[in-house]
Coordinates of C-alpha atoms in Angstrom, one line a residue:
M1 CA 98.0 -0.4 -35.0
T2 CA 98.2 -0.9 -38.4
S3 CA 96.6 1.3 -41.0
T4 CA 93.4 -1.2 -40.8
G5 CA 92.5 -1.6 -37.4
T6 CA 94.4 -5.2 -36.2
P7 CA 96.5 -4.9 -33.5
T8 CA 100.0 -5.2 -34.1
G9 CA 102.0 -8.0 -35.2
A10 CA 98.2 -10.2 -35.4
E11 CA 98.0 -9.9 -39.3
H12 CA 101.1 -12.2 -39.5
R13 CA 100.1 -14.7 -37.4
R14 CA 97.1 -16.1 -38.9
G15 CA 96.2 -16.6 -42.7
P16 CA 97.6 -18.6 -45.5
F17 CA 101.5 -18.9 -45.5
R18 CA 103.0 -16.0 -47.1
E19 CA 106.3 -14.8 -48.4
G20 CA 108.7 -13.8 -45.4
D21 CA 106.7 -15.7 -42.9
R22 CA 109.0 -18.0 -40.6
V23 CA 107.8 -21.0 -40.7
Q24 CA 108.7 -24.0 -38.1
L25 CA 108.8 -27.6 -39.6
T26 CA 108.8 -30.6 -37.7
D27 CA 109.6 -34.1 -39.0
P28 CA 108.3 -37.5 -37.9
K29 CA 111.1 -37.7 -35.8
G30 CA 110.0 -34.4 -33.7
R31 CA 113.5 -33.2 -34.8
M32 CA 112.3 -28.6 -35.4
H33 CA 114.1 -26.7 -38.3
T34 CA 112.9 -22.7 -39.0
I35 CA 112.9 -20.8 -42.5
T36 CA 111.6 -18.3 -43.7
L37 CA 109.6 -18.3 -47.1
A38 CA 111.4 -16.5 -50.1
P39 CA 109.6 -17.6 -54.0
G40 CA 112.2 -19.9 -55.3
K41 CA 114.1 -21.5 -52.4
E42 CA 114.6 -24.8 -51.4
F43 CA 114.7 -26.3 -47.8
H44 CA 117.6 -28.8 -47.8
T45 CA 118.2 -31.7 -45.5
H46 CA 121.1 -34.8 -46.0
R47 CA 117.9 -36.6 -47.0
G48 CA 115.6 -34.8 -49.5
L49 CA 114.5 -31.2 -50.0
F50 CA 111.5 -29.3 -51.1
K51 CA 110.3 -25.9 -52.6
H52 CA 108.7 -22.8 -50.5
D53 CA 106.5 -22.3 -53.3
E54 CA 105.3 -25.3 -52.0
L55 CA 104.1 -23.5 -48.5
I56 CA 103.6 -20.8 -49.6
G57 CA 99.6 -19.8 -49.9
Q58 CA 98.9 -22.8 -48.5
P59 CA 96.9 -22.9 -44.8
E60 CA 98.4 -23.1 -41.3
G61 CA 99.1 -26.9 -40.3
W62 CA 99.5 -27.8 -44.1
V63 CA 102.2 -31.3 -44.4
V64 CA 104.8 -30.6 -47.4
T65 CA 106.5 -33.6 -48.2
N66 CA 110.2 -33.6 -49.9
T67 CA 112.1 -35.3 -52.3
A68 CA 112.5 -38.7 -50.2
G69 CA 109.3 -39.3 -48.7
I70 CA 109.5 -37.3 -45.6
E71 CA 107.0 -35.8 -44.5
Y72 CA 107.0 -32.5 -42.3
L73 CA 103.9 -30.4 -40.7
A74 CA 104.4 -26.7 -40.8
L75 CA 103.2 -24.3 -38.3
R76 CA 104.0 -20.7 -37.2
P77 CA 106.0 -20.9 -34.7
L78 CA 104.8 -19.5 -31.4
L79 CA 106.4 -16.7 -29.4
A80 CA 107.9 -19.8 -26.8
D81 CA 109.0 -20.8 -29.7
Y82 CA 111.0 -18.0 -31.0
V83 CA 112.3 -16.9 -28.1
L84 CA 114.4 -20.7 -28.0
S85 CA 115.4 -20.1 -31.9
M86 CA 116.5 -16.5 -32.2
P87 CA 119.9 -15.2 -32.5
R88 CA 120.7 -13.8 -29.4
G89 CA 123.5 -12.2 -27.2
A90 CA 122.4 -12.0 -24.3
A91 CA 121.1 -14.8 -22.2
V92 CA 117.2 -14.5 -22.5
V93 CA 114.3 -15.2 -20.2
Y94 CA 112.7 -18.0 -20.6
P95 CA 108.8 -18.8 -21.4
K96 CA 108.4 -19.9 -18.0
D97 CA 109.1 -16.8 -16.3
A98 CA 108.4 -14.1 -18.9
G99 CA 104.7 -15.5 -19.1
Q100 CA 104.4 -15.4 -15.3
I101 CA 106.5 -11.9 -15.2
V102 CA 103.4 -10.8 -17.4
A103 CA 100.8 -12.0 -15.2
M104 CA 102.1 -11.4 -11.2
A105 CA 103.4 -8.5 -12.6
D106 CA 100.0 -7.7 -13.7
I107 CA 100.9 -6.1 -17.1
F108 CA 97.5 -4.9 -18.7
P109 CA 96.8 -3.3 -21.9
G110 CA 97.7 0.2 -22.4
A111 CA 99.8 0.1 -19.2
R112 CA 102.8 2.3 -19.1
V113 CA 105.8 -0.4 -17.7
I114 CA 109.9 0.4 -17.9
E115 CA 112.4 -2.7 -18.8
A116 CA 115.5 -2.9 -17.7
G117 CA 117.7 -4.6 -19.4
V118 CA 116.6 -5.8 -22.7
G119 CA 119.2 -8.2 -23.3
S120 CA 118.7 -10.3 -26.9
G121 CA 113.9 -9.2 -26.7
A122 CA 112.7 -11.6 -25.8
L123 CA 110.8 -10.4 -22.1
S124 CA 110.7 -7.4 -24.6
M125 CA 108.1 -9.3 -27.2
S126 CA 106.0 -10.7 -24.1
L127 CA 105.8 -7.1 -22.0
L128 CA 104.5 -5.8 -26.1
R129 CA 102.0 -8.1 -26.3
A130 CA 100.6 -7.2 -23.2
V131 CA 100.6 -3.7 -23.2
G132 CA 99.0 -3.9 -26.8
D133 CA 99.8 -1.0 -29.2
T134 CA 97.9 1.8 -26.8
G135 CA 100.1 1.0 -23.9
L136 CA 104.0 2.0 -23.0
L137 CA 107.2 -0.1 -23.1
H138 CA 110.4 1.4 -22.6
S139 CA 113.1 -0.3 -22.3
Y140 CA 117.2 0.3 -21.1
E141 CA 120.1 -1.5 -21.9
R142 CA 123.5 0.0 -21.8
R143 CA 125.4 -2.2 -24.1
A144 CA 124.0 -0.6 -28.2
D145 CA 125.0 -4.1 -29.1
F146 CA 122.8 -6.3 -27.1
A147 CA 119.7 -3.2 -28.1
E148 CA 120.6 -3.7 -31.3
I149 CA 120.1 -7.6 -31.2
A150 CA 116.8 -7.3 -29.3
R151 CA 115.4 -4.2 -31.6
A152 CA 116.0 -6.5 -34.6
N153 CA 114.7 -10.0 -33.4
V154 CA 111.6 -8.1 -32.0
E155 CA 111.1 -6.3 -35.3
T156 CA 111.3 -9.4 -37.1
F157 CA 108.8 -10.5 -34.7
F158 CA 106.2 -8.6 -35.3
G159 CA 106.8 -8.0 -38.5
G160 CA 107.7 -3.9 -38.1
P161 CA 108.2 -1.5 -35.4
H162 CA 106.1 -2.0 -32.4
P163 CA 104.5 1.6 -31.7
A164 CA 105.0 1.1 -27.6
W165 CA 108.5 0.1 -28.4
R166 CA 111.1 2.7 -26.5
V167 CA 114.8 1.8 -26.2
T168 CA 117.3 3.8 -24.6
V169 CA 120.7 2.8 -24.3
G170 CA 122.2 3.7 -21.1
D171 CA 122.0 3.2 -17.2
L172 CA 118.5 3.4 -15.7
V173 CA 118.8 5.6 -13.0
E174 CA 120.1 8.7 -15.1
S175 CA 117.4 8.2 -17.1
I176 CA 114.5 8.3 -15.0
E177 CA 116.4 11.1 -12.3
Q178 CA 116.5 13.3 -15.4
G179 CA 113.2 13.4 -16.5
H180 CA 111.6 13.4 -13.4
P181 CA 109.3 17.1 -12.9
D182 CA 110.9 17.8 -9.9
R183 CA 114.7 18.2 -12.3
G184 CA 112.4 20.2 -15.1
G185 CA 111.5 16.7 -16.9
D186 CA 108.7 15.7 -18.1
A187 CA 108.2 12.1 -17.8
E188 CA 105.0 10.8 -16.6
P189 CA 104.5 8.4 -14.2
V190 CA 104.7 4.6 -15.0
D191 CA 102.3 2.1 -13.8
R192 CA 105.2 -0.7 -13.7
V193 CA 108.8 -1.6 -13.5
V194 CA 110.8 -5.0 -14.5
L195 CA 114.3 -5.1 -13.8
D196 CA 116.6 -8.1 -14.9
M197 CA 120.0 -7.1 -14.0
L198 CA 123.3 -8.1 -12.2
A199 CA 122.1 -5.3 -9.1
P200 CA 118.2 -4.4 -9.0
W201 CA 118.8 -2.9 -5.5
E202 CA 120.8 -0.3 -7.0
C203 CA 117.6 1.3 -8.6
L204 CA 115.1 0.9 -5.6
E205 CA 114.9 5.2 -5.3
A206 CA 115.1 5.5 -8.7
V207 CA 112.4 3.0 -9.5
A208 CA 110.2 4.4 -6.3
R209 CA 110.1 7.8 -8.1
A210 CA 109.1 6.8 -11.5
L211 CA 106.2 4.3 -10.3
V212 CA 102.9 5.3 -9.7
P213 CA 101.5 4.5 -5.8
G214 CA 100.6 1.1 -5.9
G215 CA 102.5 0.3 -9.0
V216 CA 104.1 -3.6 -9.1
L217 CA 108.0 -3.7 -9.4
I218 CA 109.3 -7.1 -10.0
C219 CA 112.6 -8.2 -10.3
Y220 CA 114.5 -11.3 -12.0
V221 CA 117.8 -12.3 -10.8
A222 CA 119.6 -15.7 -11.0
T223 CA 121.0 -16.1 -7.6
A224 CA 119.9 -16.7 -4.1
T225 CA 122.8 -14.3 -2.6
Q226 CA 121.4 -11.6 -4.9
L227 CA 117.4 -12.4 -4.0
S228 CA 118.9 -11.9 -0.3
R229 CA 120.4 -8.5 -1.3
V230 CA 117.1 -7.4 -3.0
A231 CA 114.6 -8.4 -0.7
E232 CA 116.4 -6.4 2.4
A233 CA 116.8 -3.2 0.3
M234 CA 113.3 -3.5 -0.5
R235 CA 112.4 -3.3 3.0
E236 CA 115.4 -1.2 4.2
S237 CA 114.2 2.2 1.9
N238 CA 110.5 1.7 3.4
L239 CA 109.2 2.8 0.1
F240 CA 107.8 -1.0 -0.7
T241 CA 104.9 -3.7 0.9
E242 CA 106.7 -6.8 1.9
P243 CA 108.2 -8.5 -1.3
Q244 CA 107.9 -12.0 -2.2
A245 CA 109.5 -14.7 -4.6
W246 CA 109.5 -17.7 -6.2
E247 CA 110.9 -19.8 -8.7
S248 CA 109.2 -22.2 -11.1
M249 CA 109.9 -25.4 -12.5
V250 CA 108.5 -27.4 -15.7
R251 CA 108.1 -30.5 -16.3
G252 CA 107.0 -32.1 -18.9
W253 CA 105.3 -35.8 -19.8
H254 CA 105.9 -38.4 -22.2
L255 CA 102.4 -39.2 -24.0
E256 CA 102.4 -42.7 -25.5
G257 CA 99.5 -45.4 -25.7
L258 CA 99.7 -46.5 -22.0
A259 CA 103.2 -45.1 -21.0
V260 CA 102.5 -42.1 -19.9
R261 CA 105.2 -41.0 -17.0
P262 CA 107.2 -37.3 -16.1
Q263 CA 110.1 -36.8 -19.0
H264 CA 113.7 -37.4 -18.0
R265 CA 114.4 -33.6 -19.4
M266 CA 113.3 -30.9 -17.2
V267 CA 113.5 -26.7 -17.4
G268 CA 114.7 -26.8 -14.0
H269 CA 116.1 -23.6 -12.0
T270 CA 116.5 -20.6 -14.8
G271 CA 116.0 -17.8 -12.0
F272 CA 114.4 -16.2 -9.3
L273 CA 111.6 -13.7 -9.3
I274 CA 110.5 -11.5 -6.6
T275 CA 107.9 -8.5 -6.4
S276 CA 106.7 -5.6 -4.3
R277 CA 105.1 -2.4 -4.7
R278 CA 104.9 1.0 -4.2
L279 CA 103.7 2.3 -0.9
A280 CA 101.6 5.9 -1.3
D281 CA 104.3 8.8 -0.5
G282 CA 105.1 9.5 3.8
V283 CA 103.5 6.3 4.3
T284 CA 105.3 3.7 6.9
P285 CA 105.2 0.3 5.9
P286 CA 103.6 -1.8 9.4
L287 CA 106.3 -3.5 11.2
R288 CA 106.6 -7.2 10.1
R289 CA 105.5 -9.7 13.3
R290 CA 108.4 -11.8 12.8
R291 CA 111.4 -10.4 11.8
P292 CA 114.7 -12.1 11.7
A293 CA 117.4 -11.5 14.2
G294 CA 119.8 -8.6 12.5
S295 CA 123.0 -11.3 12.8
T296 CA 120.3 -13.4 9.8
R297 CA 119.9 -10.1 8.3
E298 CA 123.3 -9.1 8.0
G299 CA 126.1 -12.3 8.5
G300 CA 129.1 -10.2 10.2
E301 CA 131.4 -9.3 8.3
E302 CA 131.9 -11.9 5.8
V303 CA 128.3 -11.3 4.1
E304 CA 129.3 -7.4 4.2
A305 CA 132.3 -7.8 2.1
A306 CA 130.8 -10.3 -0.1
W307 CA 128.0 -7.7 -0.9
G308 CA 130.7 -5.5 -1.5
E309 CA 130.9 -6.3 -5.4
W310 CA 129.1 -7.6 -8.0
T311 CA 130.2 -9.1 -11.2
A312 CA 128.9 -11.1 -13.4
D313 CA 131.8 -13.9 -13.0
E314 CA 131.6 -14.0 -9.5
L315 CA 128.1 -15.1 -9.6
G316 CA 128.7 -17.7 -12.5
E317 CA 127.6 -16.0 -15.7
R318 CA 129.5 -17.0 -18.6
P319 CA 130.9 -13.9 -20.5
V320 CA 129.4 -13.6 -24.0
S321 CA 132.7 -13.2 -26.4
E322 CA 133.0 -10.0 -27.8
K323 CA 133.7 -12.2 -31.5
K324 CA 130.3 -14.1 -31.0
I325 CA 128.3 -10.4 -30.8
R326 CA 129.2 -9.0 -33.8
K327 CA 128.5 -12.2 -35.9
V328 CA 125.0 -12.1 -34.3
V329 CA 124.7 -7.9 -35.0
R330 CA 125.3 -9.0 -38.9
D331 CA 122.9 -12.0 -38.6
V332 CA 120.3 -10.3 -37.3
T333 CA 120.3 -6.6 -38.7
A334 CA 120.7 -8.7 -42.4
T335 CA 117.4 -8.7 -42.9
A336 CA 115.9 -6.8 -40.0
G337 CA 116.8 -3.6 -41.0
P338 CA 114.5 -0.2 -41.2
D339 CA 115.1 -0.1 -44.4
G340 CA 115.1 -3.4 -45.3
E341 CA 118.7 -2.7 -46.6
G342 CA 122.5 -2.9 -44.6
R343 CA 122.9 -2.4 -41.0
P344 CA 121.6 -0.3 -39.2
T345 CA 122.4 2.7 -37.1
L346 CA 121.0 3.0 -34.0
P347 CA 120.0 6.2 -31.7
D348 CA 120.7 6.9 -27.4
S349 CA 117.2 6.4 -28.2
W350 CA 114.1 5.7 -30.2
G351 CA 110.4 4.9 -30.2

C-alpha cells in the first residue's frame, strides 16, 4: 500500500500519461511498439517521428500523429502485453496459464504463497496482484541472474518494490526445512504453493510441511512425462488429494464484417497444470476405485531408467546462453535499480 492508501501499482494504471510511463503504440496495421515516456525524446520509425511531449499529459486512449501523417493509438500496456514484451532470461509463463493458476489455485487477497522458480517474473506479477499488499509471495530461484531480471521486471511494472514480495536465491527444500518450527525456524504455514520447475516431485514432502491442511499445490510442467511423474508421486506420498491435470489452448478469431472465422495462428501447448490439496496430518486418503495396474504405473525397467535423470536438454528445452543472460541483466538493471543508478547488488534474500 502506498502512502496515499492506493494499492501498489494502481496509480500507474490510471490518469493522464506521465513522464516514465510505459506506453503501447499501435499503428494502422496493428503493429505495436512500446516506449517509456521522457520529456524531449522522440519516437522514430522509417516513416516519420513524433515527440514524447505530445503524449505527456494526454488521457489514455489518445491518438498521436507523426510527421508523415501516420496515426498511433496510445494505451498503457496490459499485464499480458507487458509480460510478452518485457526483457527475459528464462521462458515466461504465458498469460493464459498465469490466469488459470490464479483461479484454479484460488489465490486470494492476503494469502501467503510460495512460488518456485521465478524465471523472468511473469507469473510473480499475477500472483502479487492476487495476494495484494497485505499478502505474501515468497519466491525461490536458484539462479541469481534470473532473480535479478525478475526483480527488475516486477519493479518496472509496479513502479517500485512490492511490499508483499520476498525473493530468496537458493533451494526451496533447504529453505523450507530450515524455516520449519521443528528445526527452530519461525516460518509460518502458507496457503498456496506454485511450482514451476524441472522436477517438482522432489519437493513434495517439503511442500507438505509448509502447506496448511487444505492448502493448494499447483505445478506447471512442460511434458507429459513430467506430468505423469508428479501425479504418481503425489499419490504415493499419501499427503495430498487425488491430483487433477489439464492444459489449455487459445484460438483467436478474425472479425471483419461478415468474414468471421478462426485465426490461422493460435497459442497451442505451453504446459500442463496439475493441482492437489494438502490432507490433514495423520489422514490416509480414500482408496481410488479405479486405480491403474502396477504395470501401467511403473512401466518396467525402461520407464524407471527414463525417470532416473531429468535435465532440461532431455525434455527439449533450449538452453539460454550466458551471453544473452548478461545482456538482459544489463538492459533491465540500467533503469530499474533500487536507487535508479547503476546495477544493483543482489542479496540472498530481500523483501
